[in-house]
Coordinates of C-alpha atoms in Angstrom, one line a residue:
Chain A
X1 CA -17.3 26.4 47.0
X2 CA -14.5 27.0 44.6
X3 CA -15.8 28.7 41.3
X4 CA -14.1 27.3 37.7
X5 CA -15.0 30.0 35.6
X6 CA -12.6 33.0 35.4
X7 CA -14.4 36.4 34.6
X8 CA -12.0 38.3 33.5
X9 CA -12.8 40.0 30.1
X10 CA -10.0 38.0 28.2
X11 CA -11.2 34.8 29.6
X12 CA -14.9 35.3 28.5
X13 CA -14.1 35.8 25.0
X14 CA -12.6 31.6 24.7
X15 CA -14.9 29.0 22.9
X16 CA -14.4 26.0 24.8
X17 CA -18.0 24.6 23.8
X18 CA -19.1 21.8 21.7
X19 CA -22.0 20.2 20.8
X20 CA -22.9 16.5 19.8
X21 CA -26.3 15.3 18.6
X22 CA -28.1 18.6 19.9
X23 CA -26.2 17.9 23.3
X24 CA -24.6 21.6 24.5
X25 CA -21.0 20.9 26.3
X26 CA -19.8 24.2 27.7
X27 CA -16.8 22.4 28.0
X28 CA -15.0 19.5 26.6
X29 CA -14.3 18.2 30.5
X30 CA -16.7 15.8 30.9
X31 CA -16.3 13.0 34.0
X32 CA -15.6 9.5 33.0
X33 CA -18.1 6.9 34.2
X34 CA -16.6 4.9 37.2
X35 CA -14.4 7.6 38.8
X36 CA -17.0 10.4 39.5
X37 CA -20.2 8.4 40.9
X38 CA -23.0 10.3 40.2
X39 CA -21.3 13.5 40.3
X40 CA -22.7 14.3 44.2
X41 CA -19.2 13.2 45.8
X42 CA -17.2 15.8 44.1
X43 CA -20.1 18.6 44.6
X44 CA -19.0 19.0 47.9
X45 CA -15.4 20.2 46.7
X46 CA -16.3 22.2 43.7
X47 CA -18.6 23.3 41.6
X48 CA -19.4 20.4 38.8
X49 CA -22.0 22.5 36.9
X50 CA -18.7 24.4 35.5
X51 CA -17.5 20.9 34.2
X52 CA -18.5 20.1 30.7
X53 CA -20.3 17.1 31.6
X54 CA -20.7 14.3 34.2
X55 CA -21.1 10.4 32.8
X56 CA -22.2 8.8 35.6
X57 CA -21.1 5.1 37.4
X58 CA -22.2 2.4 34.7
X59 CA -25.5 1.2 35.3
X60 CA -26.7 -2.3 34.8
X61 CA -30.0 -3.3 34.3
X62 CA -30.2 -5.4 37.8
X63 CA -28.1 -4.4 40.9
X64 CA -24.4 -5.3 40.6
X65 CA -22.5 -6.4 43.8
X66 CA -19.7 -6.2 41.8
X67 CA -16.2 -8.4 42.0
X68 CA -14.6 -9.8 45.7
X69 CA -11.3 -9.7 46.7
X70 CA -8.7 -7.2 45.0
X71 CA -10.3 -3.8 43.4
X72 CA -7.8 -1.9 42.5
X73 CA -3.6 -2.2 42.3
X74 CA -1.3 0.2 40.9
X75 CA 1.1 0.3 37.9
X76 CA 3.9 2.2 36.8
X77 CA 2.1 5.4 36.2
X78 CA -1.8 3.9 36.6
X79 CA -3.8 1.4 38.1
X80 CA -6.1 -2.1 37.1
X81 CA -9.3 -2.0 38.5
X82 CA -11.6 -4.8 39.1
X83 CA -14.7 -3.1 40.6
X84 CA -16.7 -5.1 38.6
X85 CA -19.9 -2.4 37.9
X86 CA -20.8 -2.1 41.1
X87 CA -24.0 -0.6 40.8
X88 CA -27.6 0.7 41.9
X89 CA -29.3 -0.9 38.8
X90 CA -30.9 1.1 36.3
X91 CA -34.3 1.5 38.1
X92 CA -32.9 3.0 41.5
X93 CA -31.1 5.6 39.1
X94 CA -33.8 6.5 37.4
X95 CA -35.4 6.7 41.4
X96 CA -33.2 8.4 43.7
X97 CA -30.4 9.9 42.0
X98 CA -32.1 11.2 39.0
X99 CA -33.3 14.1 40.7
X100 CA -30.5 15.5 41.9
X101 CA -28.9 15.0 38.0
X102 CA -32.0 17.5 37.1
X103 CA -30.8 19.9 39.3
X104 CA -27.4 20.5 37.0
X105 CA -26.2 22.1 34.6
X106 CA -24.3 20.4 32.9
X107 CA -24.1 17.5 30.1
X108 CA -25.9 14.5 32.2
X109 CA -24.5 10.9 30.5
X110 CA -26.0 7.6 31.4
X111 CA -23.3 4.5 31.2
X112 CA -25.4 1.9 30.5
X113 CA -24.0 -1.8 30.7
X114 CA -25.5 -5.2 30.9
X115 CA -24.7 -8.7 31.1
X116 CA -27.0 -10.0 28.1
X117 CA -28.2 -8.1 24.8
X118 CA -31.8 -8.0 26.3
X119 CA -30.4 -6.3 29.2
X120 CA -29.0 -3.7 27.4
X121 CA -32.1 -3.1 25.8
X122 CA -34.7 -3.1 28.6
X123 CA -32.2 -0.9 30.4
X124 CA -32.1 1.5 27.5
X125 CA -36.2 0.9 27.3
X126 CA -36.5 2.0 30.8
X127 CA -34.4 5.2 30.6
X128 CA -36.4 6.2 27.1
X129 CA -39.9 5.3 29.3
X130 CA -38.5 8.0 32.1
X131 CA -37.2 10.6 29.8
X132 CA -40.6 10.6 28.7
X133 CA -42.5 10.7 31.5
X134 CA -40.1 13.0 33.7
X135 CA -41.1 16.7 33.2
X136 CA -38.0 18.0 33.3
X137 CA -34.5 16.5 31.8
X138 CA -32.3 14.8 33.7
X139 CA -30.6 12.5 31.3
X140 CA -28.9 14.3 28.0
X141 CA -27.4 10.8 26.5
X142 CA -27.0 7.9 26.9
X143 CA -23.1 6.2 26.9
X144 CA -23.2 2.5 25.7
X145 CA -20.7 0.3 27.6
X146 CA -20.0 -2.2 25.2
X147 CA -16.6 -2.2 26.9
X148 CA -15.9 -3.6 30.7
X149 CA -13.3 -5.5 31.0
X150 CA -14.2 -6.9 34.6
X151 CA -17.9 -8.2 34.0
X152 CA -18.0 -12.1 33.2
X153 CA -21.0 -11.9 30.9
X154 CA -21.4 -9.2 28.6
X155 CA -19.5 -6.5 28.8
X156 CA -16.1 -6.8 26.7
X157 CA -17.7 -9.9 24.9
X158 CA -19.8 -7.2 23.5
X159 CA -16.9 -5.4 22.0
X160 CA -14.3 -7.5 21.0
X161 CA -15.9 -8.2 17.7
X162 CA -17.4 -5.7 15.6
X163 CA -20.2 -8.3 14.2
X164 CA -20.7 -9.3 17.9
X165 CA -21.5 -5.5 18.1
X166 CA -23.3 -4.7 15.8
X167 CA -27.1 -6.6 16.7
X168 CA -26.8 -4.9 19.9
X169 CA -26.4 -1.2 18.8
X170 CA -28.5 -1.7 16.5
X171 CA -31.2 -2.8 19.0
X172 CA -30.6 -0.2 21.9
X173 CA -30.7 2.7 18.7
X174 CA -34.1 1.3 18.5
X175 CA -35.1 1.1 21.8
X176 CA -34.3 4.8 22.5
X177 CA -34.5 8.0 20.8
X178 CA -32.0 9.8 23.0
X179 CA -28.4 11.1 22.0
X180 CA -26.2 7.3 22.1
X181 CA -22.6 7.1 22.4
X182 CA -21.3 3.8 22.2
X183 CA -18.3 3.2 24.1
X184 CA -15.6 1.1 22.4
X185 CA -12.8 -1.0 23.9
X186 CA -9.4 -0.5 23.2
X187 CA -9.3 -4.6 23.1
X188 CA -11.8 -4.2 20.1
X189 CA -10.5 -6.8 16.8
X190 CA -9.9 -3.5 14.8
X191 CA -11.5 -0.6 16.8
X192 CA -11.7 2.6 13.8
X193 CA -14.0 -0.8 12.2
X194 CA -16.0 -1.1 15.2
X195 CA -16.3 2.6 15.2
X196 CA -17.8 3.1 11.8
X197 CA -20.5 0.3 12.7
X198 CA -21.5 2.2 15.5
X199 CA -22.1 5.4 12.7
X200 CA -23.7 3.0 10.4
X201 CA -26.1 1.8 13.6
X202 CA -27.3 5.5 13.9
X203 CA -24.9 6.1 17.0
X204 CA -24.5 9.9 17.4
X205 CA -21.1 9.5 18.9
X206 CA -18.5 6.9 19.5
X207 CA -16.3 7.2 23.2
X208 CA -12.9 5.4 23.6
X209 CA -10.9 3.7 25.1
X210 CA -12.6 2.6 28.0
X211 CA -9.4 0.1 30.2
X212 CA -7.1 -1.8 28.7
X213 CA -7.2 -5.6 29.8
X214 CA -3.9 -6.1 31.8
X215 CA -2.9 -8.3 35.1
X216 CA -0.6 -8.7 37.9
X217 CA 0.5 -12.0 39.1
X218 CA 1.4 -11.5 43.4
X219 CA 4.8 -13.5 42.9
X220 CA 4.8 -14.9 46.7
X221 CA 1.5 -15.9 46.6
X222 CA 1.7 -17.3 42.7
X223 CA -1.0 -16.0 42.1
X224 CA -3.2 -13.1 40.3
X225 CA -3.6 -10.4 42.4
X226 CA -7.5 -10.0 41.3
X227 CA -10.1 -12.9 41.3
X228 CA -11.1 -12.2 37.9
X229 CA -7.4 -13.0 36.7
X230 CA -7.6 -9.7 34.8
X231 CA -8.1 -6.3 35.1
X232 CA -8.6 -2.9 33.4
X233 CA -5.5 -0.7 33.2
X234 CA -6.0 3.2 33.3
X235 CA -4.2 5.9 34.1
X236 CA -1.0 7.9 32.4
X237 CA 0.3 5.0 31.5
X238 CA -2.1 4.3 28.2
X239 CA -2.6 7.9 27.1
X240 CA -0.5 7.4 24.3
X241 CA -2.5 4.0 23.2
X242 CA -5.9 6.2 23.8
X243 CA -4.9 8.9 21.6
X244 CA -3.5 6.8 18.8
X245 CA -6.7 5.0 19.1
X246 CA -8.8 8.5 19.3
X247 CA -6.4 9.7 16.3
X248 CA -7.5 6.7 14.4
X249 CA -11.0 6.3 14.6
X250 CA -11.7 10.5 14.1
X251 CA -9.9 9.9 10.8
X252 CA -12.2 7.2 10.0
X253 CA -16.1 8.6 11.1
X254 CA -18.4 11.1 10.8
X255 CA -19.8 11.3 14.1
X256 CA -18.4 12.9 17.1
X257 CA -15.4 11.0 18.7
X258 CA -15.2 11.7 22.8
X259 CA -12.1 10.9 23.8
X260 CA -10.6 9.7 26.9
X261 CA -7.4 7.7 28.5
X262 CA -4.6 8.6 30.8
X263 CA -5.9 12.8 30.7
X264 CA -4.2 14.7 33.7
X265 CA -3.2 17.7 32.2
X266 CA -4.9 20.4 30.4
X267 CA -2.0 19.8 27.7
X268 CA -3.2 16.3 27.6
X269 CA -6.5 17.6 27.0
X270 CA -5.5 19.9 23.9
X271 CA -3.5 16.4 22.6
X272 CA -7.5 14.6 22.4
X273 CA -8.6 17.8 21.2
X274 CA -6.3 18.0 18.0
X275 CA -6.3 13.8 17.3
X276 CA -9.8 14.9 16.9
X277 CA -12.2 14.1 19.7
X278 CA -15.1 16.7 20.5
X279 CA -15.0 16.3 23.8
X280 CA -12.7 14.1 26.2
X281 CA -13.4 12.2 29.4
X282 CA -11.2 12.2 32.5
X283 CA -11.1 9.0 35.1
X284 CA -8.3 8.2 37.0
X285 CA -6.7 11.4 37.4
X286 CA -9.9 12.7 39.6
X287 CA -7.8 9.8 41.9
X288 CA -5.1 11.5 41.9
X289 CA -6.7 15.6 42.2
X290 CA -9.7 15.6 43.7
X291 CA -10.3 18.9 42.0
X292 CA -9.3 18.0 38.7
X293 CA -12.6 19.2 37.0
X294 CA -11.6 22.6 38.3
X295 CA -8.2 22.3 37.9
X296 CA -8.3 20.9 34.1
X297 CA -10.4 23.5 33.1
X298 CA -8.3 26.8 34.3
X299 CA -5.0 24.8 32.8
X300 CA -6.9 24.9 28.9
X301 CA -7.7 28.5 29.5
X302 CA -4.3 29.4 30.2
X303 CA -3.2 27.3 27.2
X304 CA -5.3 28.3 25.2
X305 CA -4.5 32.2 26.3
X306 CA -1.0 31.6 26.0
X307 CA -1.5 30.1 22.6
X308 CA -3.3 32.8 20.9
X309 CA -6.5 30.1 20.5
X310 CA -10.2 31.8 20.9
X311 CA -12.2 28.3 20.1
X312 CA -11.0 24.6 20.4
X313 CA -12.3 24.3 16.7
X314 CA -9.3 26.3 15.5
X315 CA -7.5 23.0 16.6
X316 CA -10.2 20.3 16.4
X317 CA -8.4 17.7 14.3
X318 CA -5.8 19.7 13.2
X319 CA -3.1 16.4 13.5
Chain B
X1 CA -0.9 22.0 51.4
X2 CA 1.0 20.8 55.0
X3 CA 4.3 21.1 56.1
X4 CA 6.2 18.3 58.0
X5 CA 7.4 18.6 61.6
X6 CA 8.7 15.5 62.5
X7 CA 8.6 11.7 60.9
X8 CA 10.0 9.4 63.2
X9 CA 10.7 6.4 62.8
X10 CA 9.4 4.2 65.9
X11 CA 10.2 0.5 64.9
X12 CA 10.7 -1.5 62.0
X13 CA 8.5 -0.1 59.6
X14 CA 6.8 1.8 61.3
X15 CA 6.8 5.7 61.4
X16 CA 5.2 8.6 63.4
X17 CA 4.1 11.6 61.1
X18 CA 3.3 15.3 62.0
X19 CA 1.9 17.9 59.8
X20 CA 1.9 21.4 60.9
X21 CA -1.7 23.1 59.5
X22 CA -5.7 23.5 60.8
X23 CA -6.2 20.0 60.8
X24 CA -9.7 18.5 62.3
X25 CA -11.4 15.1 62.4
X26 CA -13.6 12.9 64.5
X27 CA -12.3 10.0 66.0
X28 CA -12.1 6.9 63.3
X29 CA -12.0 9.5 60.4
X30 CA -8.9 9.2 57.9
X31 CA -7.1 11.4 55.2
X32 CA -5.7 11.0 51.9
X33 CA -2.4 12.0 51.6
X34 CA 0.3 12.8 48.9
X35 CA 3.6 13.6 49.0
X36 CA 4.8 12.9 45.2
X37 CA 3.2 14.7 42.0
X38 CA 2.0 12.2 38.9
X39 CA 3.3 9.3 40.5
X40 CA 2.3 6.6 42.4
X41 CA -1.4 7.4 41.0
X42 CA -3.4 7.3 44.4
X43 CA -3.1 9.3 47.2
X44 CA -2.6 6.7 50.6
X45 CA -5.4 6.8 53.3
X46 CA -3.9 7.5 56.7
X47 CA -6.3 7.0 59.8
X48 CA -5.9 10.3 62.1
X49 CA -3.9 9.3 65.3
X50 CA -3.8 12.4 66.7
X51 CA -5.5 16.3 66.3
X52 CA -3.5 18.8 68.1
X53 CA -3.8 22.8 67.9
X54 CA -1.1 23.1 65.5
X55 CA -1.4 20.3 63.1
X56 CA -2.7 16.5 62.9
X57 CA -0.6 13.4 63.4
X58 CA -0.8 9.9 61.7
X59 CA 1.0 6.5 62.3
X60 CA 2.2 4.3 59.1
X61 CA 3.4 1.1 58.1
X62 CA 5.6 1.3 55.2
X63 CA 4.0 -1.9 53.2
X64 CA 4.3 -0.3 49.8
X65 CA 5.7 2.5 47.4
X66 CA 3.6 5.0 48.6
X67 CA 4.4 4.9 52.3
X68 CA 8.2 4.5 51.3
X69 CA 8.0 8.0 50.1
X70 CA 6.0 9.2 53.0
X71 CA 9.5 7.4 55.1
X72 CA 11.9 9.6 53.2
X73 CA 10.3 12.8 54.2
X74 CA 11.7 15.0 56.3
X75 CA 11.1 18.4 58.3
X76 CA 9.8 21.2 56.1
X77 CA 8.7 19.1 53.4
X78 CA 5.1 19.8 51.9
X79 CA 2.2 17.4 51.9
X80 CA -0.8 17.1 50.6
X81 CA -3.5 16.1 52.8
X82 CA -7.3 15.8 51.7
X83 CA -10.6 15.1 54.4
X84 CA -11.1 14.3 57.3
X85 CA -13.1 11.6 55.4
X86 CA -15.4 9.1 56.3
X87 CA -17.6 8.2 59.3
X88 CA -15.2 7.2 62.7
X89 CA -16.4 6.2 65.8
X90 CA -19.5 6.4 67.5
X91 CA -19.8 8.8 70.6
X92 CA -20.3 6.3 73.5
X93 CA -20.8 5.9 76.8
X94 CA -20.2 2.9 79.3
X95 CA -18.0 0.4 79.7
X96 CA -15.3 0.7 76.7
X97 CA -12.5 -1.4 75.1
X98 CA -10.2 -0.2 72.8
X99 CA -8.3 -3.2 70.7
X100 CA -5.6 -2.3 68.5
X101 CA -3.0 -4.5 66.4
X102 CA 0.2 -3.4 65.2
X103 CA -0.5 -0.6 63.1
X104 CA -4.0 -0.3 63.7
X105 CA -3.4 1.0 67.2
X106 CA -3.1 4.4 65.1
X107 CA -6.8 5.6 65.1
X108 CA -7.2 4.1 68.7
X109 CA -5.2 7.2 71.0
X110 CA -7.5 10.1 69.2
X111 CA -10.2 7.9 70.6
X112 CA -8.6 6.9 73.8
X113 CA -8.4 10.9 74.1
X114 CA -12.2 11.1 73.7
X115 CA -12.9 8.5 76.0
X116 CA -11.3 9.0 79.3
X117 CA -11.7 6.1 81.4
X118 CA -11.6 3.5 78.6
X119 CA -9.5 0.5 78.9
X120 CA -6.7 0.2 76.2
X121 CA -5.6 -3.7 74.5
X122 CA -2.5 -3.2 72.2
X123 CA -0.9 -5.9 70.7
X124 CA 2.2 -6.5 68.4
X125 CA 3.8 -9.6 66.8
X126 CA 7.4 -8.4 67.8
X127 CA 8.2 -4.5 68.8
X128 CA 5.5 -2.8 71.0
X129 CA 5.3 1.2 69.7
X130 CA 3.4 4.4 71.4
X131 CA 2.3 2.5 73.8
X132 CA 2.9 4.8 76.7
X133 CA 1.3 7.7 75.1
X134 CA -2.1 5.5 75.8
X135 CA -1.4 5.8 79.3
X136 CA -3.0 9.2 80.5
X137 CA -6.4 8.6 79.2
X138 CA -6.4 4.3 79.8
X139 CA -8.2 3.2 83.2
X140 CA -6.2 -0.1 82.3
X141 CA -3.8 -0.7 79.5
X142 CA -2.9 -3.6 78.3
X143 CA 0.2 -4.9 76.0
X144 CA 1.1 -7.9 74.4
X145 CA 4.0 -8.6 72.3
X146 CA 3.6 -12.2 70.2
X147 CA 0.3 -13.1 71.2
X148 CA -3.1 -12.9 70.2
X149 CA -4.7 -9.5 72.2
X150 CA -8.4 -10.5 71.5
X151 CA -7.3 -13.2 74.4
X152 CA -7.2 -10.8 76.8
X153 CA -10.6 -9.0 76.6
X154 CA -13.2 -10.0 78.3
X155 CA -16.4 -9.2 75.4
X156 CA -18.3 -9.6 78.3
X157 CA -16.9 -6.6 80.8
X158 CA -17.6 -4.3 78.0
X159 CA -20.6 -2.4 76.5
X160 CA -18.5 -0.8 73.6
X161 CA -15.5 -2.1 71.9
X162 CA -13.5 -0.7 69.4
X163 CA -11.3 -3.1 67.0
X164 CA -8.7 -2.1 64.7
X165 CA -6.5 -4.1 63.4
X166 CA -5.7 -7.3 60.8
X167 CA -8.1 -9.1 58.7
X168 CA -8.5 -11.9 61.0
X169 CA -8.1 -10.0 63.8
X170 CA -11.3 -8.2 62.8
X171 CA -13.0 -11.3 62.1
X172 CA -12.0 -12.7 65.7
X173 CA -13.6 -10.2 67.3
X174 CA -16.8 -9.9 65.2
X175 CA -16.8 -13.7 66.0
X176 CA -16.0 -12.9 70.1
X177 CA -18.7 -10.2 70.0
X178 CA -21.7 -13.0 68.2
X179 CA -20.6 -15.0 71.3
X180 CA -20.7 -12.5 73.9
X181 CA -24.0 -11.6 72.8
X182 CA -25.4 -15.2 72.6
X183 CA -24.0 -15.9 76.4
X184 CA -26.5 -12.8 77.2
X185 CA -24.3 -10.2 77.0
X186 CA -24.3 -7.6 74.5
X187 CA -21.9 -5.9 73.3
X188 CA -21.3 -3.4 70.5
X189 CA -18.6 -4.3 68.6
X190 CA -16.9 -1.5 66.1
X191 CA -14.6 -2.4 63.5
X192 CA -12.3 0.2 61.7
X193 CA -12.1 -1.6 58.3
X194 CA -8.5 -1.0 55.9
X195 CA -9.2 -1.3 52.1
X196 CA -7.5 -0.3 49.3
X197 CA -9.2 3.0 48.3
X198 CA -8.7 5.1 45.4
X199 CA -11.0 8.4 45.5
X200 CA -11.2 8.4 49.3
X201 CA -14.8 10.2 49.0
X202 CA -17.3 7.2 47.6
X203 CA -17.4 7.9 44.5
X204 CA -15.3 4.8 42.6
X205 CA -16.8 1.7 45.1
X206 CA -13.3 0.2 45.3
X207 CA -13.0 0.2 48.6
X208 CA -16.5 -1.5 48.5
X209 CA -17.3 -3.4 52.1
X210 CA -20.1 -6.6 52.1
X211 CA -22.5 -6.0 54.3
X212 CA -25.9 -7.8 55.5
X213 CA -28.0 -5.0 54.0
X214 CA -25.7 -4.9 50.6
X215 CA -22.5 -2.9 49.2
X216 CA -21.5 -0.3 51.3
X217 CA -18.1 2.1 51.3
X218 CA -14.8 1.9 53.4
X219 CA -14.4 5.5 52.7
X220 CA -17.7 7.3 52.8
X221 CA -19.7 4.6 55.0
X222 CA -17.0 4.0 57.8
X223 CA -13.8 2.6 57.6
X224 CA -16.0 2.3 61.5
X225 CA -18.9 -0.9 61.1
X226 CA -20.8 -2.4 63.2
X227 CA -19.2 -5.7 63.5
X228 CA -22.5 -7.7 63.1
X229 CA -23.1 -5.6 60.0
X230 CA -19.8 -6.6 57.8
X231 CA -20.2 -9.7 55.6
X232 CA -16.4 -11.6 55.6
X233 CA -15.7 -13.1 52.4
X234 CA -12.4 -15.1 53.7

């Protein structure tokens, strides 16, 4: 086991730590939902407790199969993904994995997804019912996924249109009294709008961008490469969209913005950091560095070292 | 971090690499490897051909940009290399087949290693490759050049067989097994499966394989299945 921290004397004296709607991130690493699972894969190569926090794979109310044929293909610096939210379902979260997220230390995120509105908010009902009844916590917030790409139902249809939106925020605020993040797609009509809804919903955070919808068409076969025609585009190659978006929608809202898109170096870290996001998420770059929790983190110490920068509020923003 | 020995290339397309280091793995198991920094994104999954004392050795088609750079390197270079990962091939005994196709021979020697006495199918569509290196551990080796290989085992001979190849070679032979196995004899077949992956450690689902009991993972589940298990979608 690799440790993050460094203990040297300089070291301890940085303020990397944030917090969003009572929510303590030591950190502002925190794993993006879809490239981390629950958080137990990457245990085995370093210690995730040191990360900021984990959001785990997006959870749909029912089990997900997910999407056949073609899951992921790559792009000049990133890659589409059609996994299609793959997943356990909300109540075999809440059964076996929830116990190990009790065991960590660190800020424990719940994607939440759904192919109808009352999906979304039975989900979110049966999270709020366990949080309740669990004696000790295991889930610190909950991220609302208004923003797959690669579900049929739901999903993106959810986020394209801030009115669209709006009901189901609305409704899942209701349904649960835990921190909510509501995570916004960069496909959104006008995304900073979409954004302030989520405030005026009672949101206590907004996350973007989740993939961008893109495609790639097999030339010999004349045909898309993935059966859902489309797919979500991540990576390098849309950091620069992400943080314009980030940029734009911090300007806009009070609430904390967590920011995430194309992040694989700690430099591309500070960039979130000064558009204005609280915290950021990484995805595809745990690909590409399967210790880039670890890695990520001792890069920002060093910048922030070399820059003379004892807190990440000195630059919170600061663009 | 591993260094290069050799890459040779062995026939169209088709290289052998070795990587000096303290390199381990079970039969089956596979790597991810990198040889480039940002770019291409993922790491490729290489099924381990061969552990020796001093390093680890893999075979490769080159099918994409990835293994095109892993063909331009040379002795001395550096390489990443992540695992073993994954769950390989069961330890057996009895009566054993190994069936590999083209590139997919490349897990098979490790195992041919592990299994003295085995007999050994290889088949290619045009130019046969490390074929004789099969010889020292295969009771009977087999090799075919523009055919079908599946034609030339006998399910029934065999307690264990172990496939790795093409799609529909994998489907022939979970078909071949469903047949030995209604004619009264049974046979366990094992199929090393090749998906796209992206983490390599189960933790993203694209590599996600259909099976009769639900999802499960290329990477953390096999890329080695129970034939009867796999669900084929095509």
């Amino acid at each position: 086991m690799i440790k993050i921290g460094d203990s040297s004397s300089k070291n301890a004296e940085l303020d990397l730590s944030t917090r969003i709607a009572g929510v303590t991130f030591k950190n502002p690493i925190v794993m993006a939902s879809g490239t981390f699972g629950f958080g137990k894969e990457y245990a085995k190569y370093y210690d995730v407790n040191e990360l900021g926090g984990i959001s785990g794979k997006g959870l749909t109310l029912q089990a997900k199969a997910g999407n056949q044929g073609t899951r992921v293909y790559e792009t000049a610096s990133g890659m589409l993904n059609s996994v299609g939210l793959e997943n356990p379902g909300v109540s075999a979260f809440l059964e076996k994995e929830c116990a190990y997220w009790e065991t960590l230390d660190t800020a424990r995120i719940v994607n939440l997804g759904g192919n109808t509105f009352e999906d979304y908010v039975t989900g979110a009902e049966l999270i709020q019912k366990d949080a309740d009844a669990r004696g000790s916590k295991a889930v610190d917030m909950i991220e609302l996924n208004i923003s797959c790409p690669n579900v049929k139902e739901g999903g993106i249809a959810f986020g394209i249109r801030t009115c669209d939106a709006r009901e189901l925020v609305r409704a899942v605020r209701r349904a649960t009294s835990l921190p909510l993040s509501v995570k916004l797609s960069p496909n959104a009509e006008d995304i900073a709008d979409m954004a302030l809804m989520c405030q005026e919903e009672g949101a206590d955070a907004v996350s973007l961008i989740n993939t961008i919808s893109g495609m790639k068409i097999d030339v010999r076969r004349r045909r898309s490469v993935f059966n859902n025609l489309y797919a979500g585009l991540s990576g390098p190659a849309i950091k620069p969209i992400a943080l314009r978006m980030v940029h734009q929608v911090a300007k806009r809202v009070d609430i904390p913005v967590i920011g995430m898109g194309g992040i694989s170096s700690a430099t591309d870290i500070v960039e979130f950091i000064m558009a204005g996001a609280a915290v950021v998420q990484v995805g595809t770059y745990n690909f590409m560095n399967m210790r880039a929790g670890q890695d990520l983190l001792r890069g920002l110490r060093e910048f922030m070292i070399e820059e003379n920068i004892a807190s990440l509020d000195e630059i919170r923003g600061i663009v | 971090m591993g260094t290069v020995i050799s890459n040779e290339r062995l026939a169209d397309n088709v290289y052998h690499l070795r990587v000096s280091g303290d390199y381990g793995g079970e039969t089956g198991q596979f790597y991810m490897l990198r040889a480039w920094g940002a770019y291409p994104v993922l790491s490729r999954p290489l099924s381990i051909h061969q552990v020796e004392d001093d390093g680890i050795e893999f075979l490769y088609h080159v099918v994409g940009e990835g293994t095109e750079l892993f063909s331009q390197l040379t002795p001395g270079d550096s390489i990443n290399l992540e695992g073993p990962f994954g769950s390989g091939f069961p330890a057996v005994t009895g009566r054993v087949a190994l069936v590999g196709g083209g590139i997919g021979i490349a897990p098979l020697l490790y195992c041919a290693r592990e299994i003295p006495g085995c007999d050994v199918y290889l088949g290619f569509s045009r130019e046969p490759f490390r074929t004789e290196e099969f010889r020292p551990y295969a009771a009977k080796l087999t090799v075919d050049v523009g055919g079908l290989i599946l034609d030339n085992v006998d399910f029934a001979e065999y307690d264990h067989i172990f496939v790795c190849g093409p799609h529909p070679m994998l489907k022939a032979a979970q078909l071949k097994g469903i047949a030995a196995a209604t004619s009264g004899s049974p046979v366990n077949v094992y199929l090393s499966l090749e998906n796209r992956m992206a983490c390599g450690i189960g933790a993203c689902l694209v590599c996600s394989v259909s099976c009769k009991d639900g999802q499960r993972k290329a990477c953390a589940d096999g890329p080695v299945f129970l034939a009867e298990e796999v669900v084929f979608h095509d």
